[in-house]
C-alpha positions as a printed Julia matrix, in Angstrom:
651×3 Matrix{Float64}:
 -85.69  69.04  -19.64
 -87.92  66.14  -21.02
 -87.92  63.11  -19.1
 -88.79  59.69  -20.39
 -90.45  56.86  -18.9
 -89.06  53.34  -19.79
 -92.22  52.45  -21.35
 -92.23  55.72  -23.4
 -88.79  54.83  -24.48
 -89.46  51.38  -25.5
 -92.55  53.0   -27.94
 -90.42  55.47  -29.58
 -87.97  52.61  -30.04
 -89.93  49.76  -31.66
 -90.53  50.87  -34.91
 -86.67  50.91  -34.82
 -86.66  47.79  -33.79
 -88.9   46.49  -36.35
 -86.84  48.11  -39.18
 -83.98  46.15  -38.35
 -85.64  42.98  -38.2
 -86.88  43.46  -41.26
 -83.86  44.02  -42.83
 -81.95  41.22  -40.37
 -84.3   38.55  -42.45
 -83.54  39.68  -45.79
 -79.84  39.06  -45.44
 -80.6   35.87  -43.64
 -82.73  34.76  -46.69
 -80.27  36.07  -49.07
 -77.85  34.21  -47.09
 -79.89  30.79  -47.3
 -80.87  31.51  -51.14
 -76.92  31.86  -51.47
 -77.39  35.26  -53.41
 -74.84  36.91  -55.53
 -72.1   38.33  -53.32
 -73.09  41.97  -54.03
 -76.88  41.38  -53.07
 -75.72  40.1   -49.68
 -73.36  42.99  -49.09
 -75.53  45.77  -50.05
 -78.29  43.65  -47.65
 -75.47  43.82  -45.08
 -74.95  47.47  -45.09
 -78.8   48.73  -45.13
 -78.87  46.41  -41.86
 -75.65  48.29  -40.54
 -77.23  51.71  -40.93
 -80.33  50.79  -39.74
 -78.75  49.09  -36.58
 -76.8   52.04  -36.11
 -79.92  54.39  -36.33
 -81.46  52.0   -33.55
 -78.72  52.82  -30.69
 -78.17  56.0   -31.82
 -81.68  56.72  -30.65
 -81.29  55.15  -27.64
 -78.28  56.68  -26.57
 -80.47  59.81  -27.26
 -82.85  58.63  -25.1
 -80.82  57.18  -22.12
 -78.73  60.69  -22.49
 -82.53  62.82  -21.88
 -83.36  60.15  -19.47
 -80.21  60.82  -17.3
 -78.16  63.9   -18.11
 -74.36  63.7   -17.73
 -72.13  66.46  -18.38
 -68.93  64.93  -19.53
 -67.0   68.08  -20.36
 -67.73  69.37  -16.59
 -66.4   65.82  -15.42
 -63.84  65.39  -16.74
 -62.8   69.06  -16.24
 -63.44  67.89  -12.75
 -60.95  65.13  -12.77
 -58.14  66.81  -14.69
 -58.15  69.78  -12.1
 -57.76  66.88   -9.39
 -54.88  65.0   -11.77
 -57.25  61.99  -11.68
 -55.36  61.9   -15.37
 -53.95  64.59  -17.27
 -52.62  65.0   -20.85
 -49.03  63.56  -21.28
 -46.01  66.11  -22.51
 -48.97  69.06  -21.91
 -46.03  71.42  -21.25
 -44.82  70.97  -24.74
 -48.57  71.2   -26.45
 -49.36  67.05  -25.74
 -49.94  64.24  -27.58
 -52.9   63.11  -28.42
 -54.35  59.27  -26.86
 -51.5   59.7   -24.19
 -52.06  60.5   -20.42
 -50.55  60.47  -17.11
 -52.2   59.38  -14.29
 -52.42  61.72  -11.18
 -51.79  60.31   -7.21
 -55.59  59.57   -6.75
 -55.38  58.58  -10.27
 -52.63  55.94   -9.18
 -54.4   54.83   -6.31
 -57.84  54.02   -8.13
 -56.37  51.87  -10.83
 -53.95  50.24   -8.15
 -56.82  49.38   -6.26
 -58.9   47.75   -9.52
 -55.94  45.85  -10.04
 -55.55  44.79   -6.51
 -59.23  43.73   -6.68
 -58.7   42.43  -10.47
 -55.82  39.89   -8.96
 -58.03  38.71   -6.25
 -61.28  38.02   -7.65
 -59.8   36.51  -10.43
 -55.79  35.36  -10.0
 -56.5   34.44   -5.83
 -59.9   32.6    -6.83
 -58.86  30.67   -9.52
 -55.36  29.83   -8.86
 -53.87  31.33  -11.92
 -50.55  31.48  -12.64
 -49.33  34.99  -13.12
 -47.0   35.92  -15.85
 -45.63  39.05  -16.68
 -43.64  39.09  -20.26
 -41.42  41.66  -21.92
 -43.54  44.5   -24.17
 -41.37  44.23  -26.94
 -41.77  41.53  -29.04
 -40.05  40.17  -32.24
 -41.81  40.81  -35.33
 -41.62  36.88  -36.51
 -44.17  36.26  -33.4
 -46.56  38.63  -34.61
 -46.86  37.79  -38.24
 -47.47  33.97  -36.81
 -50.29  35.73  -34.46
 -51.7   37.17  -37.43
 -51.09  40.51  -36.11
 -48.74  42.01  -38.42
 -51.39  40.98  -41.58
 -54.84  42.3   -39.48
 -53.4   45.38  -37.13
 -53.35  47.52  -40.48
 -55.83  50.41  -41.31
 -56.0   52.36  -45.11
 -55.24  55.98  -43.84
 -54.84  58.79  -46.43
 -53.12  62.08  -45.35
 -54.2   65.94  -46.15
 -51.13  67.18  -48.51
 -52.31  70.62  -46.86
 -52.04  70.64  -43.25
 -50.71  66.52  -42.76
 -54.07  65.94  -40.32
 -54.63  62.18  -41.18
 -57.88  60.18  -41.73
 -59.0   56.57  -42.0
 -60.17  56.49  -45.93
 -62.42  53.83  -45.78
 -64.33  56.25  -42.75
 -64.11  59.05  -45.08
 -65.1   57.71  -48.4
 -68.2   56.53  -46.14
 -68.58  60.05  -44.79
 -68.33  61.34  -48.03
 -71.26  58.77  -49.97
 -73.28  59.43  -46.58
 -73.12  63.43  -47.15
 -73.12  63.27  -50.89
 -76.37  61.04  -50.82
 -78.11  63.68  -48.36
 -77.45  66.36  -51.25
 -80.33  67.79  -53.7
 -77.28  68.63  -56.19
 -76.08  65.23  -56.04
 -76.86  63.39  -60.14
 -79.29  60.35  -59.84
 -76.63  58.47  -61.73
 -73.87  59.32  -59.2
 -76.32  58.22  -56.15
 -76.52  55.19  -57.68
 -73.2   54.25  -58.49
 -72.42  55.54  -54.17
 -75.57  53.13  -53.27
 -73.36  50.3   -55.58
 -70.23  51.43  -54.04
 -71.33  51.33  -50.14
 -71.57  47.95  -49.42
 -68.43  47.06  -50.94
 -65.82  49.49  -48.83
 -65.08  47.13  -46.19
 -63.61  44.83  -48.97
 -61.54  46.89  -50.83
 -57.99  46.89  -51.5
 -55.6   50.28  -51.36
 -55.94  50.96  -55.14
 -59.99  50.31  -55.23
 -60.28  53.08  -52.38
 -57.62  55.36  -53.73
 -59.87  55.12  -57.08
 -63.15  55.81  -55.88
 -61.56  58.91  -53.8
 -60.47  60.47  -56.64
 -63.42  59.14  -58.78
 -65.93  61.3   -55.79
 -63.07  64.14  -55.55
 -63.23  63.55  -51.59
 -61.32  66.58  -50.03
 -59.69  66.58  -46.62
 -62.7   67.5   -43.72
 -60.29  69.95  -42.04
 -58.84  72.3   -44.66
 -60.99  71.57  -47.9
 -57.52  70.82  -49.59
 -56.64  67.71  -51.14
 -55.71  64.23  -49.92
 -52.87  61.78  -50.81
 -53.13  57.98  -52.18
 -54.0   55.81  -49.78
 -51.58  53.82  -47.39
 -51.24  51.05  -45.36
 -50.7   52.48  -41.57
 -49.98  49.87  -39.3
 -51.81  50.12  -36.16
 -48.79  48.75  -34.23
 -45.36  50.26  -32.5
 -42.44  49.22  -35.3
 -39.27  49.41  -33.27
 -36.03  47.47  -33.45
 -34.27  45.07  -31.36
 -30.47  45.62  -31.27
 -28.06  48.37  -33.04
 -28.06  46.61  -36.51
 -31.88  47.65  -37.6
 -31.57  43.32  -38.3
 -34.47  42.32  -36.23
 -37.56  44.06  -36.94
 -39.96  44.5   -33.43
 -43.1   45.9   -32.78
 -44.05  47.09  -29.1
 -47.17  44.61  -28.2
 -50.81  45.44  -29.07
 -51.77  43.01  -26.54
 -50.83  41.08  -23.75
 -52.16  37.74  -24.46
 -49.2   36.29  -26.8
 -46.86  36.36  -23.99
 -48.9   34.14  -22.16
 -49.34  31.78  -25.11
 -45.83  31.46  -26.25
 -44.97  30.78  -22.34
 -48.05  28.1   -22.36
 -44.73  25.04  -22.3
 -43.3   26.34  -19.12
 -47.15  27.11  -17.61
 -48.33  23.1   -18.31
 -44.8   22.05  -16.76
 -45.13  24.16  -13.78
 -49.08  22.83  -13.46
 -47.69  19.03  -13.36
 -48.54  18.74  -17.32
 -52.07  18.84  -15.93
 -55.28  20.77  -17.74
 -57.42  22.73  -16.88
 -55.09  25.57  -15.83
 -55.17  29.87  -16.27
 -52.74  31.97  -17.46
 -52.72  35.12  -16.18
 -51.11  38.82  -17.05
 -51.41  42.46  -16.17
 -49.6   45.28  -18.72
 -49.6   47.84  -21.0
 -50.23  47.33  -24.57
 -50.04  49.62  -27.6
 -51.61  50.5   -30.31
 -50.99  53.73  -32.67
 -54.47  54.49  -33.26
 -54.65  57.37  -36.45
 -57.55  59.56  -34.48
 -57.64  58.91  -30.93
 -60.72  60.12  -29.26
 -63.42  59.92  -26.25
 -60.61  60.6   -23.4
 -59.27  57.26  -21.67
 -61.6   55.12  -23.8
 -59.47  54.98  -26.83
 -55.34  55.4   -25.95
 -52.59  54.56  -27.57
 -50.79  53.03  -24.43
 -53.23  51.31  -21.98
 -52.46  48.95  -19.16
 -54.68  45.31  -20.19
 -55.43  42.76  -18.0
 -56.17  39.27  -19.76
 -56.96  35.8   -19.17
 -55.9   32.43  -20.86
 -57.5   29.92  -19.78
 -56.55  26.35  -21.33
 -58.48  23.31  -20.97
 -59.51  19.93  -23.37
 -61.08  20.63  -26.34
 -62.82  17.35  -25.2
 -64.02  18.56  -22.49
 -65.13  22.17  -21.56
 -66.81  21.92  -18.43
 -65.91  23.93  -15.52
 -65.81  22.62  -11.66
 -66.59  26.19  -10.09
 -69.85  26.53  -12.83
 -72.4   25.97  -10.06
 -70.97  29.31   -8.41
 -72.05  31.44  -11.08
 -75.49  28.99  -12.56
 -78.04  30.84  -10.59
 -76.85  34.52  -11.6
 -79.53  36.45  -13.71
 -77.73  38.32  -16.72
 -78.61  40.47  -19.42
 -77.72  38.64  -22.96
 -77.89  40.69  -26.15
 -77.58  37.77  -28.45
 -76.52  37.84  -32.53
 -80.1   36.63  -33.04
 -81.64  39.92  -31.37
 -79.25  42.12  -32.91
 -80.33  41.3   -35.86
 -84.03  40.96  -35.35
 -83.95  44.29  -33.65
 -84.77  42.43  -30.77
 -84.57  43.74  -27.11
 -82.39  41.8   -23.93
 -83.07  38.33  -23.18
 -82.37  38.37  -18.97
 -81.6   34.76  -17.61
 -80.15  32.94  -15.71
 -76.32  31.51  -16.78
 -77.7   27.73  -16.57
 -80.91  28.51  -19.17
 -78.27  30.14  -21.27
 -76.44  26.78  -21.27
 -79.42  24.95  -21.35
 -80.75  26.59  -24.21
 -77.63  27.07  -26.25
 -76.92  30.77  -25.65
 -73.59  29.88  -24.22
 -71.61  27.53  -25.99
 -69.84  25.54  -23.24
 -68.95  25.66  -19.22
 -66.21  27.77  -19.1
 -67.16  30.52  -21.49
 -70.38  30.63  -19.24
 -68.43  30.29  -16.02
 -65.91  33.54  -16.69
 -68.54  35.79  -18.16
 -70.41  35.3   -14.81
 -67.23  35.78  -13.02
 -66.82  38.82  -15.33
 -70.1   40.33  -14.41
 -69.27  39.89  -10.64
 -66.31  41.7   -10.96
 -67.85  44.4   -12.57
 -70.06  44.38  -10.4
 -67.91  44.97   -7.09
 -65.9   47.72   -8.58
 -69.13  49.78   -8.89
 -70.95  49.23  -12.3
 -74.17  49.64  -12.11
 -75.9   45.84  -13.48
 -78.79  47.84  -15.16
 -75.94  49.79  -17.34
 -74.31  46.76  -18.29
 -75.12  44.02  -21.5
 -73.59  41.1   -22.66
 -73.63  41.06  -26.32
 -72.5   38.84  -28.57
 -70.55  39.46  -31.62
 -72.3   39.12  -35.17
 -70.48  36.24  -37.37
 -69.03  39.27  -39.69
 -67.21  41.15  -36.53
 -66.25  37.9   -35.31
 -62.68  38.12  -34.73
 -60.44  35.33  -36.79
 -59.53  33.52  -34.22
 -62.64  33.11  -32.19
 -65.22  30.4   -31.83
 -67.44  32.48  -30.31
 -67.22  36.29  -28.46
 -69.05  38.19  -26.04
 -68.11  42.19  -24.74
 -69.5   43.18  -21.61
 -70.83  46.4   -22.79
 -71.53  49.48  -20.08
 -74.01  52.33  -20.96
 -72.27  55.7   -20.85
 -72.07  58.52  -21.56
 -70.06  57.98  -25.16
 -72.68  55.08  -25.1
 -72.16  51.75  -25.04
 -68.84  50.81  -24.78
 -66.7   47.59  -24.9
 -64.97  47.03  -21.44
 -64.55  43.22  -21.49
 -64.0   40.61  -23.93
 -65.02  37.22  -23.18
 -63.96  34.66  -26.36
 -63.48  31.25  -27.04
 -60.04  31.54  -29.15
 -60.21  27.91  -29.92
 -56.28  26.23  -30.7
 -55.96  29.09  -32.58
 -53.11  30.82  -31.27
 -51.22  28.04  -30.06
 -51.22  25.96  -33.53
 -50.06  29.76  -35.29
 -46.57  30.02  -32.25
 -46.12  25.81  -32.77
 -46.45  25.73  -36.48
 -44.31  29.12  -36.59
 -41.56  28.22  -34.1
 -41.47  24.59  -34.7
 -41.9   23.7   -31.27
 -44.25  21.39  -30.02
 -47.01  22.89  -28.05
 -49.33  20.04  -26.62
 -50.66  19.22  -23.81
 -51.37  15.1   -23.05
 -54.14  13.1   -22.21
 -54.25   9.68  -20.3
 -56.01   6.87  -22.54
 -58.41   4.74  -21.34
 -56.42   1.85  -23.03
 -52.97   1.85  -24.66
 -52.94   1.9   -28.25
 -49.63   1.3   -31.12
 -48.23   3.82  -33.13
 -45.67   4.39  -35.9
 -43.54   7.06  -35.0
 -40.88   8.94  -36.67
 -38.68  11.2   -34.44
 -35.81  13.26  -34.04
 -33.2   11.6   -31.38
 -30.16  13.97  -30.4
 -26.67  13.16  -30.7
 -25.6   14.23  -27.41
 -21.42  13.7   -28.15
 -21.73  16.36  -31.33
 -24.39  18.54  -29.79
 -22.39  18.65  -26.46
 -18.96  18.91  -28.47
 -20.31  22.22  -30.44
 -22.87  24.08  -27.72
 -21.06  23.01  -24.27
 -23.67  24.85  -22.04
 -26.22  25.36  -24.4
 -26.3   21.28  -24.67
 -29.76  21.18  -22.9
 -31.28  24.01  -24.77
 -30.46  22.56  -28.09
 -31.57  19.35  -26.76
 -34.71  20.1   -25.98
 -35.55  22.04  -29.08
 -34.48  19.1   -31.23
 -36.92  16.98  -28.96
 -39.86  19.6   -29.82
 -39.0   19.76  -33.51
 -41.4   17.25  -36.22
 -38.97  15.02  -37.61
 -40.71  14.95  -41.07
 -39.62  18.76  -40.98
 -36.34  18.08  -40.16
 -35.88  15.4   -42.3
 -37.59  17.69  -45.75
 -34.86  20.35  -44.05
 -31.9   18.14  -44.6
 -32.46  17.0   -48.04
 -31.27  20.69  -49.16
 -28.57  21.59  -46.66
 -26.23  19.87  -44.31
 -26.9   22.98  -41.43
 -30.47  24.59  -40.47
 -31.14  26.54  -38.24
 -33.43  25.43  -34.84
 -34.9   27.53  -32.09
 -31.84  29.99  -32.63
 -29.1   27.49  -32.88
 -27.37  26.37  -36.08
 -28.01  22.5   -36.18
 -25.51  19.96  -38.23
 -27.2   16.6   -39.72
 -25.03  14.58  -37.38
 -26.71  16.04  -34.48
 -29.98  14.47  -35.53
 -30.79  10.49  -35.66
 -33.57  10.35  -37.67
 -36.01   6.92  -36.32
 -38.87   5.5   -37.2
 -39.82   3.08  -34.9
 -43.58   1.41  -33.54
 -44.35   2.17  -30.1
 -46.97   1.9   -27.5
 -48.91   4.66  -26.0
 -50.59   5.18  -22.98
 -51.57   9.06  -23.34
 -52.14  11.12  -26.35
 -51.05  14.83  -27.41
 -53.01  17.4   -28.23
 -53.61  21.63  -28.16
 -54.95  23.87  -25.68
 -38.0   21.63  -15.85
 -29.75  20.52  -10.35
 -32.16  21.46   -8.2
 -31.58  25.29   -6.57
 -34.23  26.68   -3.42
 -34.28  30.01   -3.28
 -35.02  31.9     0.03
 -37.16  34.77   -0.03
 -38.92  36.34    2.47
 -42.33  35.18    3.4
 -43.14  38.97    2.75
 -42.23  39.07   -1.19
 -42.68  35.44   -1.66
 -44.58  34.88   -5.12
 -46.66  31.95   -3.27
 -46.54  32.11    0.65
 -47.71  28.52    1.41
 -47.96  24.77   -0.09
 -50.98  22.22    0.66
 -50.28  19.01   -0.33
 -52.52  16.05   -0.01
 -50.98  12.88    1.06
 -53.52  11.09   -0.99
 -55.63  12.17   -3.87
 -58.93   9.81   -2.16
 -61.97  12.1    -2.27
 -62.1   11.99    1.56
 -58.98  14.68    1.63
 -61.08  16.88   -0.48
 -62.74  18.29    2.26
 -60.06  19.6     4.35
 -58.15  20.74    1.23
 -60.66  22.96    0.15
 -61.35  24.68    3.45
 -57.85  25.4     4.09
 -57.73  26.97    0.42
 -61.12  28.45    0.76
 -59.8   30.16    4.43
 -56.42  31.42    2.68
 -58.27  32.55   -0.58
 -60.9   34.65    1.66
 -57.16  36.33    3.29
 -55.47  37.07   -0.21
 -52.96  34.85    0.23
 -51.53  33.59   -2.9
 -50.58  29.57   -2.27
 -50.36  26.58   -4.76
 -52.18  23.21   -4.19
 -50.37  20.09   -5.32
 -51.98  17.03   -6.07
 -50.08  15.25   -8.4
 -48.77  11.73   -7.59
 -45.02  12.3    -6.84
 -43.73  11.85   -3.14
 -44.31  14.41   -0.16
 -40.4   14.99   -0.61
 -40.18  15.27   -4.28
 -43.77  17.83   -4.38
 -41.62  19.78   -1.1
 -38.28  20.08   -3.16
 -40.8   21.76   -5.91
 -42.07  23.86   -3.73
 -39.02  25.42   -2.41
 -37.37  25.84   -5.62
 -40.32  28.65   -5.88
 -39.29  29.91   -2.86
 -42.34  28.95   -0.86
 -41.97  29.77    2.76
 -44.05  27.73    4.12
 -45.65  23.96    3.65
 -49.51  22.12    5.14
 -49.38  18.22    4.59
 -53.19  17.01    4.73
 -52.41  13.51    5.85
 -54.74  10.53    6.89
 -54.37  11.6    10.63
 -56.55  15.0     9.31
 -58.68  12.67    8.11
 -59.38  10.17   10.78
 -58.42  11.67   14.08
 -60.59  14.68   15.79
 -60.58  17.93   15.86
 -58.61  17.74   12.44
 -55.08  19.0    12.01
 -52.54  19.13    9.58
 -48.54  19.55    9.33
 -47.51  23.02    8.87
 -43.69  22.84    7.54
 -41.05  25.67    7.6
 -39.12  25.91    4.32
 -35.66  27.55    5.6
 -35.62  25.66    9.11
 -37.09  22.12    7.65
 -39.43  22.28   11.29
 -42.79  21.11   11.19
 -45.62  21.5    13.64
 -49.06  20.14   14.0
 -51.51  22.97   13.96
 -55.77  22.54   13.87
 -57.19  22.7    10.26
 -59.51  26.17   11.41
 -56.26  27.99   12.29
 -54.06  27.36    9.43
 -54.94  29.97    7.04
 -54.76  33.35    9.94
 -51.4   31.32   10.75
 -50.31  31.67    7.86
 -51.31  35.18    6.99
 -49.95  36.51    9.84
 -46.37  34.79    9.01
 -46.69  35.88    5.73
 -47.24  39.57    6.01
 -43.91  39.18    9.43
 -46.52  39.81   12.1
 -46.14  36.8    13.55
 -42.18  34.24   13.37
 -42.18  31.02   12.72
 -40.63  31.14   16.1
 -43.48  32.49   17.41
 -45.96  30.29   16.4
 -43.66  27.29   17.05
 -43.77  27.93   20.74
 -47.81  27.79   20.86
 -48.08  24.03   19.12
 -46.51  20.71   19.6
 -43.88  19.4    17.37
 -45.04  17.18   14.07
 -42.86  14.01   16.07
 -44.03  14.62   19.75
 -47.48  15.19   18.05
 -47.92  11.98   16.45
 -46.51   9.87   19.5
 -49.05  10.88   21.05
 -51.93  10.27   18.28
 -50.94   7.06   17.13
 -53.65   5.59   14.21
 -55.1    2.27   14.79
């Protein structure tokens, strides 16, 4: 077995290396020059190959320097039904699995750990939205236009094949061959560059123009198609709305992004959070659990002010030393720049706070579930991989044994997706800002005509209201000029439902992109959130207590909810328990000013309230939580919240 040395490796590597810088500043100068389209794309591809020839030698490398047998392995783990092939009994189905008991437990656990570091930490809010979603929501995405491959089909044996891959396979093996013309070389070496661009009939003519058979019977291949890389279902007996199951579990969190701001106060920065299986009907699955057509995702949302994208928790991550494969190095061939998350800020690696903050929170994650840090790279995509919606992107890439592989995207998606479901839906998806000074403004809005509306919808009223509220009255009004009915959020609207107003009026925040009260009783056990804190005040000095009491119940997994907007203690209680939050700690100015500190612990279904020391509140509330201890229980052991402050009157 030959053994290599990292040294060795890096000397067998650099000429590599130096061929794709080469290259990377010809299409940069082409680029600058502004060069005929053609030059720049045929640039483009010579740096692909030669890229590609770069990591392929170092996976061959890495693979001598470390041997891995990954049939024996994963042998190893089907025997133990780690995973096994789904519907094996009837001959499987390729990029399905089932998972196995120990299977279960290891991606349970991940999870688990996945909901903590990030969910617990960070107080997301959790979501978890249907898999089926409505084709309209998807072509707004931009989904239904970009989740679409050119496949062509062997007319021999029906085995199906990506034809721009295979049109590339075939220039790549036709070039290779001494029997090959010198005039057809040329026209492939034309044609190469270009196949990324084409449409269905440009492929389907240089197929036929090549006479590209099928790889697996020789035979011949059909026309090209458009295969959609999406589930198409349908919601309903009628085959009248058109659904596709979700390729990813992002736009659930998005289209809920109204209710999230409401339930965070209306207040930014806030996370979205959600955990579930996505689809995608990929034409050649391959490389085992890698690449599946179902897969359980786990994604983040995380929406904040464009106008401001720093992060409060950055100085938790600032001093962690990562490995950054930038767009720059890529294409100068260039090797790892390792630093710390601040230089990379500093020096304008990162582009803001918060994309710096989660990558390091990424890499700590990956981290504790057992990747290696010397197998893992940050890279950052190249401005033509860029995905449409993204400012910038960076994949956490792992070395394996396939290579390296994607396990993490990190982007900045911009307004992107929000603008696409507000512009789509007409519904008004803003957040607000607080000016520093109140400013005039025209306005022209839609006012509802509760007496019709109510008259018509009856218990729909609110519903209809609301989306009338949401609508742009220019819309409306352009709407109305052809028809005396249109249709709104799902509800057939008449013209006089709608006052129509233009009016000047003052404004003391401003919009822009990033609701009878019931109280449910649940037990503390299931509870979504098992406890409340809730400042009296929001003075700085309150800060302290607050974050050790959230800091002691984060370190216990227990999922609570700070609150400190303005409203009263009452009105921020009733909130609380319409969530079905067990229990309640007021930090009040007696925490602050009397010693040892304590705070009120409240009991949601009895109304009781105790005073309990700040450095016990978080086990007391784990063990309530998880019914080893009653409130009962803990009652006994601590004076009353009245007898309490009797005795602790403030000055």
């Amino acid at each position: 077995m030959v053994r290599f040395r990292m040294e060795d490796i890096d000397s067998i590597l650099e000429p590599l290396r130096l061929s794709v810088k080469e290259q990377g500043d010809i299409v940069r100068e082409l680029k600058a020059q502004k060069a005929p389209e053609l030059d720049i794309k045929t640039a483009v591809a010579e740096l692909k190959k030669r890229k590609k020839a770069l990591q392929d030698k170092e996976n061959e490398l890495v693979a001598a320097e470390a041997p891995f047998d990954r049939v024996q392995f994963e042998a190893c783990l089907k025997k133990r039904f780690f995973f096994g092939q789904a519907f094996e009994i009837y001959g499987g189905v390729a990029g399905l699995f089932d998972y196995g008991p120990v299977g279960c437990m290891l991606k349970n656990n991940v999870i688990d750990l996945w909901r903590r570091h990030f969910i617990t930490n960070d107080d997301m809010l959790e979501v978890e939205c249907t898999m089926m979603t409505p084709s309209k929501v998807l072509e707004a995405s931009g989904h239904a236009q970009r989740f679409a491959d050119l496949m062509v089909k062997d007319l021999t044996n029906g085995d199906c094949f990506r034809a721009d891959h295979l049109l590339e396979a075939a220039i790549e093996k036709a070039l290779t061959d001494k029997t090959t013309s010198e005039e057809l070389k040329a026209d492939m070496r034309a044609t190469s560059p270009l196949i990324e661009g084409f449409s269905k009939e440009e492929l389907g003519a240089k197929l036929s123009q090549y006479k590209v058979k099928s790889p697996s019977s020789g035979g011949d291949i059909s026309e090209p198609m458009e295969f959609n890389l999406m589930f198409r279902s349908e919601i309903g007996p009628t085959g009248a709305q058109p659904a596709f199951l979700r390729p990813e579990t992002a736009q659930g969190i998005f289209l809920n992004f109204k209710r999230l701001l409401d339930f965070n106060n209306g207040k930014l920065p806030f996370a979205g959070a959600q955990i579930g299986h996505s689809f995608r009907n990929e034409i050649a699955p391959r490389a085992g659990l890698i690449r599946c057509r179902e897969f359980q995702m786990a994604e983040i949302e995380h929406f904040y002010d464009p106008a401001d994208a720093s992060h409060s928790s950055l100085e938790s991550v600032k001093e962690l030393i990562l490995p950054f494969f930038t767009k720059d190095a890529q294409m100068g061939g260039g090797k790892l720049t390792k630093c710390s998350i601040g230089e990379a800020l500093k020096n304008g690696v990162l582009c803001n706070e918060t994309l710096a903050y989660f990558i390091g929170r990424i890499f700590l994650f990956a981290k504790a579930i057992g990747i290696d840090p010397a197998r893992m790279r940050f890279r950052q995509h190249m401005d033509n991989e860029m995905a449409h919606y993204a400012k910038d992107c960076w994949d956490l890439e792992c070395r394996t044994s396939y290579g390296w592989v994607e396990c993490v995207g990190c982007a900045d998606r911009s307004c992107f997706d929000l603008q696409c479901h507000a512009e789509a839906s007409k519904v008004n998806l803003q957040a607000e800002r607080t000016l520093p000074q109140p400013i005039e403004k025209e306005v022209f809005e839609a006012i509802p005509v509760k007496k019709f509306i109510a008259k018509q919808f009856k218990k729909d009223t609110p519903a209809v209201t609301e989306a009338i509220v949401s609508a742009d009255a220019a819309d409306l009004e352009k709407q109305f000029e052809n028809s005396e009915k249109i249709t709104l959020a799902g509800f057939e609207i008449s013209k006089e439902m709608i006052q129509l107003k233009k009016s000047v009026k003052k404004f003391h925040t401003e919009s822009f992109t990033p609701c009878g009260e019931e109280v449910f009783t649940i037990p503390p056990l299931v509870a979504p959130y098992k406890c409340s804190v809730l400042p009296l005040s929001n003075k700085p000095e309150f800060d302290p207590f607050i974050n050790t009491i959230s800091s002691g119940l984060k370190s216990l997994s227990v999922a609570h909810k700070v609150d400190k907007s303005s409203g009263s203690i009452g009105k921020r209680y009733a909130r609380t328990d319409e969530i079905a939050v067990p229990f309640g700690v007021t930090v009040d100015f007696h925490t602050v000013k009397i010693t040892p500190a304590t705070v009120t612990l409240r009991d949601r279904d009895t109304l009781d309230q105790i005073r309990v020391p700040v450095q016990d509140t978080a086990n007391l509330i784990n063990e309530m939580a998880s019914q080893r201890q009653s409130w009962a229980q803990v009652a006994a052991r601590y004076p009353s919240q009245d007898d309490w402050l009797k005795e602790n009157p403030l000055e």
